mmCIF file of C-alpha atoms and ligand atoms in Angstrom:
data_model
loop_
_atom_site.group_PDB
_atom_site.id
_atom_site.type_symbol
_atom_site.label_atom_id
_atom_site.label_comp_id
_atom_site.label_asym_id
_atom_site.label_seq_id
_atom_site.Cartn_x
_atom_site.Cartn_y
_atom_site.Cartn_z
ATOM 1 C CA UNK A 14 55.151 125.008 206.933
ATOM 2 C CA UNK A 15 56.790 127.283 204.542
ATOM 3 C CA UNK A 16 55.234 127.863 201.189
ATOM 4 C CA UNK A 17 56.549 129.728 198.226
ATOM 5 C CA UNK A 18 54.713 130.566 195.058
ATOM 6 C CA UNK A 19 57.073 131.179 191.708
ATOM 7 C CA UNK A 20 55.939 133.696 189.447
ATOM 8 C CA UNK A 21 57.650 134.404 186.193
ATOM 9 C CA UNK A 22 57.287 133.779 181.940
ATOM 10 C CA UNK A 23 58.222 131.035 180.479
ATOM 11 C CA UNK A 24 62.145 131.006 180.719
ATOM 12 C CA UNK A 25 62.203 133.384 183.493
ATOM 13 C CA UNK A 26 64.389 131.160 185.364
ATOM 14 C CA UNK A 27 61.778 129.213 187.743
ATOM 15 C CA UNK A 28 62.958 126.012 187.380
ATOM 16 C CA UNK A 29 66.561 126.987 188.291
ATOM 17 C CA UNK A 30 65.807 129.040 191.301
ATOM 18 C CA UNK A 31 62.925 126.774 192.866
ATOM 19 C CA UNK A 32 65.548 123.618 192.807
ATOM 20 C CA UNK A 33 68.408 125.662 194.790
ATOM 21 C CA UNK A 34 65.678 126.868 197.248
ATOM 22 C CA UNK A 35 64.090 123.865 197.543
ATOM 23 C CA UNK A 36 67.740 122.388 198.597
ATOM 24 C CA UNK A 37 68.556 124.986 200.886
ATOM 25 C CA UNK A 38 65.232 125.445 202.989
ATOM 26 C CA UNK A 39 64.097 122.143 202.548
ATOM 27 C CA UNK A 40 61.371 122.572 200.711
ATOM 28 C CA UNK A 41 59.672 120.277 198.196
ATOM 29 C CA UNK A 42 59.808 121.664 194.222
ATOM 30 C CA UNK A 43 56.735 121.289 192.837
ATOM 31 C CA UNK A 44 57.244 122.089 189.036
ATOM 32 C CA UNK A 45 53.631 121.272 187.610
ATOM 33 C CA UNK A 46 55.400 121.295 184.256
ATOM 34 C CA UNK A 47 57.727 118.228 185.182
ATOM 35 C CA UNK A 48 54.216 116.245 186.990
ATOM 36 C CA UNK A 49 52.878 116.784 183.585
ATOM 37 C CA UNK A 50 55.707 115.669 181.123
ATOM 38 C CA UNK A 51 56.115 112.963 183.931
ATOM 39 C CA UNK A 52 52.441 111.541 183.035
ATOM 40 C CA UNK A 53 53.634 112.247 179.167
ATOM 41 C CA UNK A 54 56.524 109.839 179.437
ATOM 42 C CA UNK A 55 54.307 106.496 181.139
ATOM 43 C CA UNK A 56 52.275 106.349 177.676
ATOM 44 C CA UNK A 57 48.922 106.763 179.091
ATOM 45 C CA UNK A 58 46.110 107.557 177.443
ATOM 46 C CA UNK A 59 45.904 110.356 179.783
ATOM 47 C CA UNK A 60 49.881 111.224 179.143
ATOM 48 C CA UNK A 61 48.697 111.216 175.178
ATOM 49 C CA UNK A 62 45.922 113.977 175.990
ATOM 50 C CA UNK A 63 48.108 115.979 178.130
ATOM 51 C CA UNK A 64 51.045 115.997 175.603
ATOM 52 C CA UNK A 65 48.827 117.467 172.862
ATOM 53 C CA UNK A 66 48.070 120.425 175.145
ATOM 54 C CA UNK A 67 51.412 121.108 176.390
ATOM 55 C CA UNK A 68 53.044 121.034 172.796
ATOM 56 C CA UNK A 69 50.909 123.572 171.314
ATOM 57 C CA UNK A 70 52.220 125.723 174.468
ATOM 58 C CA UNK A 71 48.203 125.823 176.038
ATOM 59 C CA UNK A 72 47.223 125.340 179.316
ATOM 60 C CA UNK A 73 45.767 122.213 180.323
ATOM 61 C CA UNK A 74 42.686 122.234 182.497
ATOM 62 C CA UNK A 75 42.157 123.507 186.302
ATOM 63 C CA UNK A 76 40.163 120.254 186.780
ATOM 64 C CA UNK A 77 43.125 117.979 185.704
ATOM 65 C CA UNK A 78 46.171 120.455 186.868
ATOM 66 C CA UNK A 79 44.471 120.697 190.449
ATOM 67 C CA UNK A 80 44.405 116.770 190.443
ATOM 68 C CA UNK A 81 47.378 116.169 189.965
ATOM 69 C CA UNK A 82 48.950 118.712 192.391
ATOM 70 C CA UNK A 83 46.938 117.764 195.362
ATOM 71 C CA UNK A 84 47.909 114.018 195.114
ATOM 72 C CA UNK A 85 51.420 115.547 194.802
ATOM 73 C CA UNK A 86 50.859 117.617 197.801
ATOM 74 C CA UNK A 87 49.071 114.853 199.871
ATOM 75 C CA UNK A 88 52.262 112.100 198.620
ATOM 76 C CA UNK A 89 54.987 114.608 200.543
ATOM 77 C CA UNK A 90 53.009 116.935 203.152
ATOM 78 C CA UNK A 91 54.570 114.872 206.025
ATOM 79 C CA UNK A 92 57.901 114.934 204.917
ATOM 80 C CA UNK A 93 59.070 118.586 204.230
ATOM 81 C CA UNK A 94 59.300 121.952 205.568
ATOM 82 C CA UNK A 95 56.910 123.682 202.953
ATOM 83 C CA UNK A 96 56.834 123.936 198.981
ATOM 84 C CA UNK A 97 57.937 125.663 196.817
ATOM 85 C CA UNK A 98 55.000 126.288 193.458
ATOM 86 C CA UNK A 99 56.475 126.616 189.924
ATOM 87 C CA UNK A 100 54.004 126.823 187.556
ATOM 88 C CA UNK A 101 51.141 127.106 189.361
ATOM 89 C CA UNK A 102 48.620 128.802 190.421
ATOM 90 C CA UNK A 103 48.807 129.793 186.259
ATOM 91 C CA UNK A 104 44.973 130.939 186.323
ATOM 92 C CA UNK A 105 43.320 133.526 189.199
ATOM 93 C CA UNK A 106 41.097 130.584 189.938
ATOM 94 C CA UNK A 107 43.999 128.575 190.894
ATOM 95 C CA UNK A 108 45.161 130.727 193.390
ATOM 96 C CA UNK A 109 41.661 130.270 195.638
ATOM 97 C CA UNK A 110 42.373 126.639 194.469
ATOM 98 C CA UNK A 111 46.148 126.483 196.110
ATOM 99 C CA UNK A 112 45.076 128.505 199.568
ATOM 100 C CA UNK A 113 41.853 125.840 200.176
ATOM 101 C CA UNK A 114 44.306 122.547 199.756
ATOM 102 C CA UNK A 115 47.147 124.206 202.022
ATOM 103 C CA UNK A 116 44.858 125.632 204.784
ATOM 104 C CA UNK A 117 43.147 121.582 204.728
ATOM 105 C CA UNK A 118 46.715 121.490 206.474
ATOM 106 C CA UNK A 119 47.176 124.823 208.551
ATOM 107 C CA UNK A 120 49.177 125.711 205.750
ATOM 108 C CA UNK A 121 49.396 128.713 203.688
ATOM 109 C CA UNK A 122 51.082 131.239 200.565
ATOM 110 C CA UNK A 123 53.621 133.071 203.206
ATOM 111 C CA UNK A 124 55.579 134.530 200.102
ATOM 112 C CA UNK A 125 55.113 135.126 196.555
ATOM 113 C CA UNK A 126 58.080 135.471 194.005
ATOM 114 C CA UNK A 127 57.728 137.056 190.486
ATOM 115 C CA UNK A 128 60.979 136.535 188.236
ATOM 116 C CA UNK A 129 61.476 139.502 186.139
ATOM 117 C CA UNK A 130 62.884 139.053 182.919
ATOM 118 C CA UNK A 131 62.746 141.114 179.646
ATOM 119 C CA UNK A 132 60.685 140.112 176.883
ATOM 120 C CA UNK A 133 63.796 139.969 174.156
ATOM 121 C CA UNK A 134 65.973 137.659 176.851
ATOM 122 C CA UNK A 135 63.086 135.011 177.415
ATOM 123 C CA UNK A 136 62.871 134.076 173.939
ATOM 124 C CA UNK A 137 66.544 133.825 173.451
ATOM 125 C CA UNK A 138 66.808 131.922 176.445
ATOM 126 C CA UNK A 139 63.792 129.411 175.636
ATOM 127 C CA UNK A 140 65.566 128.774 171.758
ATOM 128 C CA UNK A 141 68.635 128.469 173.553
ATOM 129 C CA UNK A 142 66.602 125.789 175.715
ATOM 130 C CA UNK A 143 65.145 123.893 172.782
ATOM 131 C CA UNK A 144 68.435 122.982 171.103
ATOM 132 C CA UNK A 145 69.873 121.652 174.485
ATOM 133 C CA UNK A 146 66.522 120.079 176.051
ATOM 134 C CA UNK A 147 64.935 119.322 172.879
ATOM 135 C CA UNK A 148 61.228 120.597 174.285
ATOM 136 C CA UNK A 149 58.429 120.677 171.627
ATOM 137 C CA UNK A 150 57.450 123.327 172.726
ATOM 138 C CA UNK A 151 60.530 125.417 172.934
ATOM 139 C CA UNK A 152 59.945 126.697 169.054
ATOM 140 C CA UNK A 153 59.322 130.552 168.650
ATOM 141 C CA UNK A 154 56.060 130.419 167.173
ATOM 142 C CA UNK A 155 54.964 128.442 170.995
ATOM 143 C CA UNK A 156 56.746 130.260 172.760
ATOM 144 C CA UNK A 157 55.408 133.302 171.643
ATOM 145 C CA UNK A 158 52.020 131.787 172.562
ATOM 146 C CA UNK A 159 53.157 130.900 175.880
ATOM 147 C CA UNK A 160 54.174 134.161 176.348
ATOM 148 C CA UNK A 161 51.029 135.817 175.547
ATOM 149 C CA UNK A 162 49.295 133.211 177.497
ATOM 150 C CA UNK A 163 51.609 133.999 180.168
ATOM 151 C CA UNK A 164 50.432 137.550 179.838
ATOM 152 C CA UNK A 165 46.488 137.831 179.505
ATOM 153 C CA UNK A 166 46.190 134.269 181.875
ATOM 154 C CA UNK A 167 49.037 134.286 184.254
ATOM 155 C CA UNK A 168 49.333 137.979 185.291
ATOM 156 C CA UNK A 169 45.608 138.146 186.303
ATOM 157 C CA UNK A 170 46.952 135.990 188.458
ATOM 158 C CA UNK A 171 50.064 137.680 189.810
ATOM 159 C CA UNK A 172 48.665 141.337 190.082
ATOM 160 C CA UNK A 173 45.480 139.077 192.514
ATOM 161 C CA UNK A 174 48.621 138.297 195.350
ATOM 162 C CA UNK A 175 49.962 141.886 194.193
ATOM 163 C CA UNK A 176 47.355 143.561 195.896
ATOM 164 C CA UNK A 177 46.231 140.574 198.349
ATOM 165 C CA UNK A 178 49.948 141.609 199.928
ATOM 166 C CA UNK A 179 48.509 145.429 199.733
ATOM 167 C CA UNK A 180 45.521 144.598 201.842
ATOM 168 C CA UNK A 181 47.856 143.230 204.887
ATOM 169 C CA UNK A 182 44.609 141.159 206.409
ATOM 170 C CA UNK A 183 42.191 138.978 204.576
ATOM 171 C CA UNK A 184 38.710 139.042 205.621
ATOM 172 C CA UNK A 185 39.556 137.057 208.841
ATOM 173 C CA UNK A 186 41.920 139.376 209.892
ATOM 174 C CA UNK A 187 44.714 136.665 209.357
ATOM 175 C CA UNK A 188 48.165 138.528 208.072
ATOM 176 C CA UNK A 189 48.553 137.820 204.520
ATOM 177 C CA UNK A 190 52.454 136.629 202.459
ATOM 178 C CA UNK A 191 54.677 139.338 201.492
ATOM 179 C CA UNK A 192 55.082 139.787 197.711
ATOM 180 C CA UNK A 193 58.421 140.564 195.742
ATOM 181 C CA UNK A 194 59.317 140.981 192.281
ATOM 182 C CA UNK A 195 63.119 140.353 191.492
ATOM 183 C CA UNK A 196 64.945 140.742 188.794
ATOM 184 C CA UNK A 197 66.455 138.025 187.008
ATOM 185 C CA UNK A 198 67.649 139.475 183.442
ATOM 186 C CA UNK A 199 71.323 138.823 184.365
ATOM 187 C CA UNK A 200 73.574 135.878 183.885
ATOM 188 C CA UNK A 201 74.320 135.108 187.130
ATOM 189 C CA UNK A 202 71.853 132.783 188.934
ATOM 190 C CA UNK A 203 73.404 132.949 191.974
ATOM 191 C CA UNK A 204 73.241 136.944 192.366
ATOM 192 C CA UNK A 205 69.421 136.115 191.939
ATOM 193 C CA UNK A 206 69.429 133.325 194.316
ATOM 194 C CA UNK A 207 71.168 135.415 196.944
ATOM 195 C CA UNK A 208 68.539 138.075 196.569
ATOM 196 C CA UNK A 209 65.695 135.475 197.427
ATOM 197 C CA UNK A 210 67.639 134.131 200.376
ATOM 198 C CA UNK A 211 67.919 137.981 201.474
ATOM 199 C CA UNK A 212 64.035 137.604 201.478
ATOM 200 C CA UNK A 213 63.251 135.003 202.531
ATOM 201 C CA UNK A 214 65.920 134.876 205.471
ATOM 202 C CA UNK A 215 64.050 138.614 206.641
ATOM 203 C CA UNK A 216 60.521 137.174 206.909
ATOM 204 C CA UNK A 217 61.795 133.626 208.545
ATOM 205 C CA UNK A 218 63.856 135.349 211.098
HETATM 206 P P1 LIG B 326 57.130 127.000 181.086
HETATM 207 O O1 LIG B 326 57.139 127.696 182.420
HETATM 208 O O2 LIG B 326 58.459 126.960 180.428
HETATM 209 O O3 LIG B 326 56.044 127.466 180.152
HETATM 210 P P2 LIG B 326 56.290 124.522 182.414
HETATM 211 O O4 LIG B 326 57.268 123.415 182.384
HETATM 212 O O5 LIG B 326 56.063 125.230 183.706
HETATM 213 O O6 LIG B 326 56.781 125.485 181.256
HETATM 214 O O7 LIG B 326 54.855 124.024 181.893
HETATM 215 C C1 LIG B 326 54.705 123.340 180.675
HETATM 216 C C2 LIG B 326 53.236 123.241 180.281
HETATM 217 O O8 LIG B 326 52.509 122.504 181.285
HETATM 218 C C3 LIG B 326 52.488 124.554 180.147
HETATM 219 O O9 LIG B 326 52.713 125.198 178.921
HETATM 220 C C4 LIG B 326 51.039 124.038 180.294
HETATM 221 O O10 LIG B 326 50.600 123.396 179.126
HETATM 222 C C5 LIG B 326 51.147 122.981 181.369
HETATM 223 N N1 LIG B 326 50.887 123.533 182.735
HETATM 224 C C6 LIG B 326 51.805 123.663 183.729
HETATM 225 N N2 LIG B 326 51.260 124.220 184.834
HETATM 226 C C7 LIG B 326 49.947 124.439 184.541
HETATM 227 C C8 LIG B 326 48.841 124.989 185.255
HETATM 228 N N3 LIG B 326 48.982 125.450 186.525
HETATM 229 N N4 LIG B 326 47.639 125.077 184.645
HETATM 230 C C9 LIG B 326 47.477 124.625 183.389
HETATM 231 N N5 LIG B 326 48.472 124.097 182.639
HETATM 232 C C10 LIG B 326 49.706 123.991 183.184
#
């Protein structure tokens, strides 16, 4: 098993970059933002709850997030070569949370992406996003509280595999992922997408 944690703000380019790695390493995307607005669209009561949350650009709860990914998780284990994480962990506590369900499998984080992408571009991207996706939550005043969301909750998050990549061994001696930040301000996707495979090709190989 292969697994890949995406890092990056809202608009960073996740989506696009997890589905043309998922193709080419066959890998399954697991975009906890799609499982959610999946639930949205069946009605439920539970899809009602979940829609309020997302809309006002918070984070919905570790409880109900970590539910939801490990039935994902347990629905495709047997079929794929590894996934690929966009979206979560979005909380430190997550990211015990991920490594417990993937070692219930031998599996673990081998490598950890962060998307860099300037502060001014991700909001012009995101509004450029709303008009074609029509996303509630694509409006600036959201965004901007995804984005500082993104900041004081998700980077916690991402500076914790930061320096779990520092340390080399965890405290079983076992070699921890490598962790790389790449930058993703540019237009063209697939200069990114080359620079992942570059990665990712030199710790497979
Ligand atoms: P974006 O990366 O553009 O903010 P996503 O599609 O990844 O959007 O996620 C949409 C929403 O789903 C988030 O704003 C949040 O409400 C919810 N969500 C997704 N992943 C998580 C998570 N790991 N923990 C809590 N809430 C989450």
């Amino acid at each position: 098993m292969f697994n890949i944690i995406l890092f990056g703000a809202p608009g960073s380019g996740k989506g696009t970059q997890a589905k043309l790695l998922a193709d080419k390493y066959n890998l399954h995307h697991v975009s906890t933002g799609d499982l959610l607005r999946s639930e949205v669209t069946t009605g439920s009561q539970l899809g009602l709850y979940i829609k309020s949350i997302i809309d006002q650009g918070n984070l919905v709860s570790d409880q109900l997030i970590f539910r939801v990914l490990e039935e994902y998780i347990i629905r495709h284990k047997d079929n794929t070569e590894g996934f690929i994480f966009d979206g979560y962990p979005r909380r430190e506590c997550q990211c015990a949370a991920l490594s417990g369900i993937l070692s219930e499998w031998g599996g673990d984080v081998n490598l950890v992406l962060l998307l860099e992408v300037p502060e001014e571009i991700i909001i012009k991207r995101l509004l450029n996003r709303a008009n074609l996706e029509m996303r509630v939550d694509d409006n600036i005043e959201t965004i901007k509280h995804r984005l500082d969301i993104y900041v004081e909750t998700t980077m916690p998050a991402i500076e914790f595999y930061r320096k779990w990549h520092e340390l080399r061994l965890d405290t079983y001696g076992k070699k921890n992922g490598e962790f790389h930040a790449i930058d993703n301000s540019g237009d063209d996707i697939f200069e990114t997408f080359n620079a992942i495979c570059k990665v990712i090709d030199s710790i497979k190989s």
